[in-house]
mmCIF file of C-alpha atoms in Angstrom:
data_model
loop_
_atom_site.group_PDB
_atom_site.id
_atom_site.type_symbol
_atom_site.label_atom_id
_atom_site.label_comp_id
_atom_site.label_asym_id
_atom_site.label_seq_id
_atom_site.Cartn_x
_atom_site.Cartn_y
_atom_site.Cartn_z
ATOM 1 C CA MET A 245 14.189 68.576 7.390
ATOM 2 C CA VAL A 246 16.601 70.862 9.235
ATOM 3 C CA GLY A 247 17.614 69.612 12.674
ATOM 4 C CA ARG A 248 19.216 72.835 13.873
ATOM 5 C CA THR A 249 20.983 75.945 12.695
ATOM 6 C CA VAL A 250 24.701 76.502 12.815
ATOM 7 C CA ARG A 251 24.112 78.900 15.701
ATOM 8 C CA GLY A 252 22.971 75.935 17.755
ATOM 9 C CA LEU A 253 26.366 74.335 17.194
ATOM 10 C CA VAL A 254 28.285 77.299 18.611
ATOM 11 C CA PRO A 255 29.401 75.634 21.905
ATOM 12 C CA VAL A 256 30.793 72.600 20.068
ATOM 13 C CA LEU A 257 32.434 74.618 17.309
ATOM 14 C CA LEU A 258 33.915 77.107 19.745
ATOM 15 C CA LEU A 259 35.470 74.212 21.654
ATOM 16 C CA ALA A 260 37.068 73.012 18.443
ATOM 17 C CA GLY A 261 38.250 76.523 17.720
ATOM 18 C CA ALA A 262 39.700 76.920 21.190
ATOM 19 C CA LEU A 263 41.883 73.894 20.577
ATOM 20 C CA THR A 264 43.508 75.537 17.541
ATOM 21 C CA GLY A 265 45.590 78.625 17.033
ATOM 22 C CA CYS A 266 48.691 80.269 15.533
ATOM 23 C CA SER A 267 49.927 80.106 11.990
ATOM 24 C CA SER A 268 50.413 77.238 9.594
ATOM 25 C CA GLU A 269 52.052 76.163 6.376
ATOM 26 C CA SER A 270 50.659 74.396 3.347
ATOM 27 C CA GLY A 271 52.132 71.369 1.649
ATOM 28 C CA ASP A 272 51.666 68.958 -1.206
ATOM 29 C CA GLY A 273 52.199 65.744 0.722
ATOM 30 C CA THR A 274 55.760 65.175 -0.510
ATOM 31 C CA GLY A 275 57.639 66.309 2.602
ATOM 32 C CA PRO A 276 57.954 65.031 6.182
ATOM 33 C CA GLY A 277 54.550 66.427 7.044
ATOM 34 C CA ALA A 278 52.811 63.981 4.732
ATOM 35 C CA LYS A 279 53.811 61.134 7.006
ATOM 36 C CA ALA A 280 52.696 63.003 10.110
ATOM 37 C CA GLY A 281 49.345 63.954 8.646
ATOM 38 C CA GLY A 282 48.386 60.754 6.881
ATOM 39 C CA GLY A 283 50.646 57.753 7.292
ATOM 40 C CA THR A 284 50.360 57.333 11.050
ATOM 41 C CA ALA A 285 46.587 57.598 11.082
ATOM 42 C CA ALA A 286 46.152 55.269 8.128
ATOM 43 C CA LYS A 287 48.452 52.688 9.685
ATOM 44 C CA SER A 288 46.615 52.809 13.006
ATOM 45 C CA ALA A 289 43.286 52.152 11.242
ATOM 46 C CA ALA A 290 44.587 49.233 9.197
ATOM 47 C CA GLY A 291 42.692 46.019 9.771
ATOM 48 C CA ARG A 292 39.780 47.685 11.537
ATOM 49 C CA THR A 293 36.337 48.128 10.024
ATOM 50 C CA ALA A 294 33.207 49.907 11.199
ATOM 51 C CA THR A 295 29.855 48.140 11.467
ATOM 52 C CA LYS A 296 27.154 49.762 9.351
ATOM 53 C CA GLY A 297 24.390 51.299 11.403
ATOM 54 C CA GLY A 298 22.402 52.948 8.630
ATOM 55 C CA THR A 299 22.625 55.181 5.572
ATOM 56 C CA VAL A 300 22.560 58.967 5.379
ATOM 57 C CA GLY A 301 21.672 61.215 2.463
ATOM 58 C CA GLY A 302 18.226 60.028 1.448
ATOM 59 C CA ALA A 303 14.803 61.179 2.612
ATOM 60 C CA GLY A 304 14.181 60.380 6.272
ATOM 61 C CA SER A 305 17.858 59.635 6.971
ATOM 62 C CA GLY A 306 18.517 62.667 9.167
ATOM 63 C CA CYS A 307 20.249 64.608 6.383
ATOM 64 C CA GLU A 308 19.087 64.880 2.783
ATOM 65 C CA LEU A 309 22.236 65.226 0.669
ATOM 66 C CA ARG A 310 23.496 65.084 -2.915
ATOM 67 C CA VAL A 311 25.195 61.821 -2.046
ATOM 68 C CA THR A 312 24.395 58.854 0.145
ATOM 69 C CA PHE A 313 26.790 56.780 2.247
ATOM 70 C CA ASP A 314 26.768 54.329 5.138
ATOM 71 C CA VAL A 315 27.268 55.516 8.701
ATOM 72 C CA ALA A 316 28.800 53.536 11.522
ATOM 73 C CA LYS A 317 26.637 51.885 14.146
ATOM 74 C CA ARG A 318 25.249 54.284 16.782
ATOM 75 C CA TRP A 319 26.518 57.410 15.003
ATOM 76 C CA LYS A 320 23.677 59.947 14.835
ATOM 77 C CA ALA A 321 23.040 62.239 11.848
ATOM 78 C CA GLN A 322 21.371 65.629 12.106
ATOM 79 C CA ALA A 323 20.835 68.244 9.405
ATOM 80 C CA VAL A 324 22.335 71.712 9.862
ATOM 81 C CA ALA A 325 21.265 74.963 8.180
ATOM 82 C CA VAL A 326 23.424 78.032 7.565
ATOM 83 C CA GLU A 327 21.246 81.131 7.956
ATOM 84 C CA SER A 328 21.822 83.600 5.139
ATOM 85 C CA GLY A 329 23.016 86.996 6.270
ATOM 86 C CA SER A 330 24.195 85.776 9.674
ATOM 87 C CA PRO A 331 27.861 86.641 10.437
ATOM 88 C CA VAL A 332 27.958 83.905 13.070
ATOM 89 C CA ASP A 333 26.685 81.292 10.660
ATOM 90 C CA ALA A 334 29.056 82.510 7.954
ATOM 91 C CA ALA A 335 32.025 82.196 10.321
ATOM 92 C CA LEU A 336 31.137 78.799 11.758
ATOM 93 C CA GLY A 337 29.093 77.134 9.046
ATOM 94 C CA MET A 338 31.127 77.997 5.957
ATOM 95 C CA GLN A 339 34.667 76.930 5.077
ATOM 96 C CA GLY A 340 36.163 77.907 1.770
ATOM 97 C CA PRO A 341 33.686 77.145 -1.029
ATOM 98 C CA VAL A 342 31.327 74.928 0.993
ATOM 99 C CA SER A 343 28.708 75.214 3.739
ATOM 100 C CA MET A 344 27.930 72.726 6.491
ATOM 101 C CA VAL A 345 24.716 70.800 5.902
ATOM 102 C CA CYS A 346 25.000 67.727 8.115
ATOM 103 C CA GLU A 347 26.672 66.661 11.332
ATOM 104 C CA ILE A 348 27.066 62.977 12.257
ATOM 105 C CA ASP A 349 27.847 62.667 15.948
ATOM 106 C CA ALA A 350 30.129 59.915 17.254
ATOM 107 C CA LYS A 351 29.323 60.437 20.944
ATOM 108 C CA PRO A 352 26.584 57.744 21.025
ATOM 109 C CA ALA A 353 29.290 55.325 19.825
ATOM 110 C CA GLY A 354 31.674 56.412 22.571
ATOM 111 C CA HIS A 355 33.919 58.835 20.663
ATOM 112 C CA ILE A 356 34.393 62.605 20.768
ATOM 113 C CA GLY A 357 34.141 63.851 17.216
ATOM 114 C CA PHE A 358 31.991 64.235 14.143
ATOM 115 C CA LEU A 359 31.700 63.454 10.483
ATOM 116 C CA ARG A 360 30.549 66.734 8.969
ATOM 117 C CA VAL A 361 29.179 67.081 5.456
ATOM 118 C CA TRP A 362 29.678 70.308 3.516
ATOM 119 C CA GLN A 363 28.197 71.249 0.125
ATOM 120 C CA GLY A 364 28.987 73.961 -2.403
ATOM 121 C CA ASP A 365 27.406 75.332 -5.538
ATOM 122 C CA GLY A 366 28.060 74.169 -9.076
ATOM 123 C CA LYS A 367 31.023 76.542 -9.451
ATOM 124 C CA GLY A 368 33.085 74.681 -6.868
ATOM 125 C CA GLY A 369 35.685 73.256 -9.270
ATOM 126 C CA THR A 370 37.307 69.831 -9.147
ATOM 127 C CA PRO A 371 37.353 67.772 -5.920
ATOM 128 C CA ARG A 372 41.069 68.556 -5.512
ATOM 129 C CA GLN A 373 40.483 72.299 -5.921
ATOM 130 C CA VAL A 374 37.595 72.216 -3.460
ATOM 131 C CA LEU A 375 39.683 70.402 -0.849
ATOM 132 C CA GLU A 376 42.613 72.781 -1.321
ATOM 133 C CA ASP A 377 40.302 75.749 -0.743
ATOM 134 C CA PHE A 378 38.619 73.988 2.193
ATOM 135 C CA VAL A 379 41.926 73.345 3.962
ATOM 136 C CA ALA A 380 43.327 76.769 3.091
ATOM 137 C CA ALA A 381 40.349 78.378 4.834
ATOM 138 C CA ASP A 382 41.607 76.912 8.140
ATOM 139 C CA GLU A 383 44.623 79.048 9.052
ATOM 140 C CA ASN A 384 45.780 76.384 11.524
ATOM 141 C CA ALA A 385 46.008 73.587 8.958
ATOM 142 C CA SER A 386 49.344 72.252 7.734
ATOM 143 C CA ARG A 387 51.140 69.114 6.534
ATOM 144 C CA THR A 388 48.685 68.246 3.799
ATOM 145 C CA ALA A 389 48.795 65.005 1.834
ATOM 146 C CA TYR A 390 46.400 64.432 -1.070
ATOM 147 C CA THR A 391 45.383 61.135 -2.652
ATOM 148 C CA ARG A 392 42.868 60.167 -5.314
ATOM 149 C CA SER A 393 40.815 56.999 -5.657
ATOM 150 C CA THR A 394 37.773 55.628 -7.441
ATOM 151 C CA VAL A 395 34.624 54.523 -5.607
ATOM 152 C CA GLY A 396 32.296 52.827 -8.067
ATOM 153 C CA LYS A 397 32.171 55.342 -10.911
ATOM 154 C CA LEU A 398 33.040 58.310 -8.681
ATOM 155 C CA SER A 399 36.431 60.014 -8.576
ATOM 156 C CA VAL A 400 37.193 60.838 -4.943
ATOM 157 C CA THR A 401 39.998 63.072 -3.692
ATOM 158 C CA GLU A 402 41.119 62.794 -0.081
ATOM 159 C CA VAL A 403 43.316 64.976 2.106
ATOM 160 C CA ALA A 404 45.010 64.145 5.401
ATOM 161 C CA TYR A 405 46.409 67.066 7.365
ATOM 162 C CA THR A 406 47.068 68.383 10.847
ATOM 163 C CA VAL A 407 45.531 71.246 12.804
ATOM 164 C CA HIS A 408 47.742 72.959 15.375
ATOM 165 C CA SER A 409 46.430 73.493 18.901
ATOM 166 C CA ARG A 410 48.024 76.418 20.682
ATOM 167 C CA ILE A 411 46.364 75.549 23.997
ATOM 168 C CA MET A 412 47.348 71.882 23.943
ATOM 169 C CA GLU A 413 50.682 72.695 22.257
ATOM 170 C CA GLU A 414 50.271 69.883 19.768
ATOM 171 C CA SER A 415 48.766 69.144 16.391
ATOM 172 C CA ARG A 416 45.760 66.911 15.912
ATOM 173 C CA GLU A 417 44.997 64.953 12.778
ATOM 174 C CA ALA A 418 42.106 65.634 10.416
ATOM 175 C CA ARG A 419 40.917 64.111 7.180
ATOM 176 C CA ALA A 420 38.384 64.894 4.453
ATOM 177 C CA PHE A 421 37.299 63.626 1.062
ATOM 178 C CA ALA A 422 35.513 65.433 -1.745
ATOM 179 C CA VAL A 423 33.460 64.382 -4.751
ATOM 180 C CA ALA A 424 31.845 66.321 -7.592
ATOM 181 C CA THR A 425 28.106 66.024 -8.205
ATOM 182 C CA PRO A 426 25.889 67.602 -10.878
ATOM 183 C CA ASP A 427 24.697 70.135 -8.294
ATOM 184 C CA GLY A 428 28.110 70.990 -6.854
ATOM 185 C CA PRO A 429 30.880 69.577 -4.677
ATOM 186 C CA VAL A 430 30.423 67.592 -1.474
ATOM 187 C CA VAL A 431 33.058 67.395 1.266
ATOM 188 C CA VAL A 432 32.950 64.861 4.117
ATOM 189 C CA HIS A 433 35.274 65.822 6.984
ATOM 190 C CA LEU A 434 36.442 63.912 10.051
ATOM 191 C CA GLY A 435 37.988 65.771 12.962
ATOM 192 C CA GLY A 436 38.135 64.689 16.579
ATOM 193 C CA LEU A 437 39.078 66.069 19.965
ATOM 194 C CA ASP A 438 42.665 64.878 19.457
ATOM 195 C CA SER A 439 44.631 62.559 17.201
ATOM 196 C CA GLN A 440 43.816 59.515 19.327
ATOM 197 C CA GLU A 441 40.084 60.102 18.936
ATOM 198 C CA HIS A 442 40.567 60.838 15.244
ATOM 199 C CA ARG A 443 42.340 57.529 14.655
ATOM 200 C CA ALA A 444 39.678 55.633 16.587
ATOM 201 C CA MET A 445 37.023 57.084 14.265
ATOM 202 C CA LEU A 446 38.868 56.460 10.992
ATOM 203 C CA PRO A 447 36.996 53.193 10.304
ATOM 204 C CA ALA A 448 33.734 55.194 10.224
ATOM 205 C CA PHE A 449 35.326 57.632 7.776
ATOM 206 C CA GLU A 450 36.477 54.758 5.563
ATOM 207 C CA LEU A 451 33.009 53.185 5.704
ATOM 208 C CA ALA A 452 31.489 56.452 4.470
ATOM 209 C CA LYS A 453 34.029 56.762 1.658
ATOM 210 C CA ARG A 454 33.817 53.228 0.294
ATOM 211 C CA SER A 455 29.989 53.261 0.327
ATOM 212 C CA LEU A 456 29.703 56.684 -1.352
ATOM 213 C CA ARG A 457 27.253 57.056 -4.229
ATOM 214 C CA LEU A 458 25.303 59.835 -5.903
ATOM 215 C CA GLY A 459 21.705 60.657 -5.098
#
């Protein structure tokens, strides 16, 4: 069941867009930017875990997805639909090869940010390719660092990067992981109002990743 359309997310997404700007550079995680985009955030989250509050992905979970994973306590999931033929929806609800299908709000848990789930069609390529295209579609992204891991029988690729804010004159951290499914790729992305909020929400991101499974 669809909770709302992408158009209903415009105020939130415009706020996120207002915090970014200017140009960027891409990277492979081997330079100084890899530490800025990934190491600091990972270190700050070390030793902290999120309490499971439920599972998203199955029927009746708030978002029916190609995968299921655990969500942190008090985080609220809501399905999102991208309306075909809508320029607004295309601009806000699509990024690279994937479209937004679910938004998991951290505000009930006291944070300003979201886990957003994006899905693509069966032509999406490998998880690494999908993530590269996803990040490249954000002109403000830079300092990328990619890693690969195995969750159960699933091969998961993760990217840590930064998004430059022209208004705040600083870069904020972001992170996403991708997995291939028989129906196409799935990307789970964690942003945040700023890097401090992002780091505070990393345990919820890690909970989602380590509990990931198909169907």
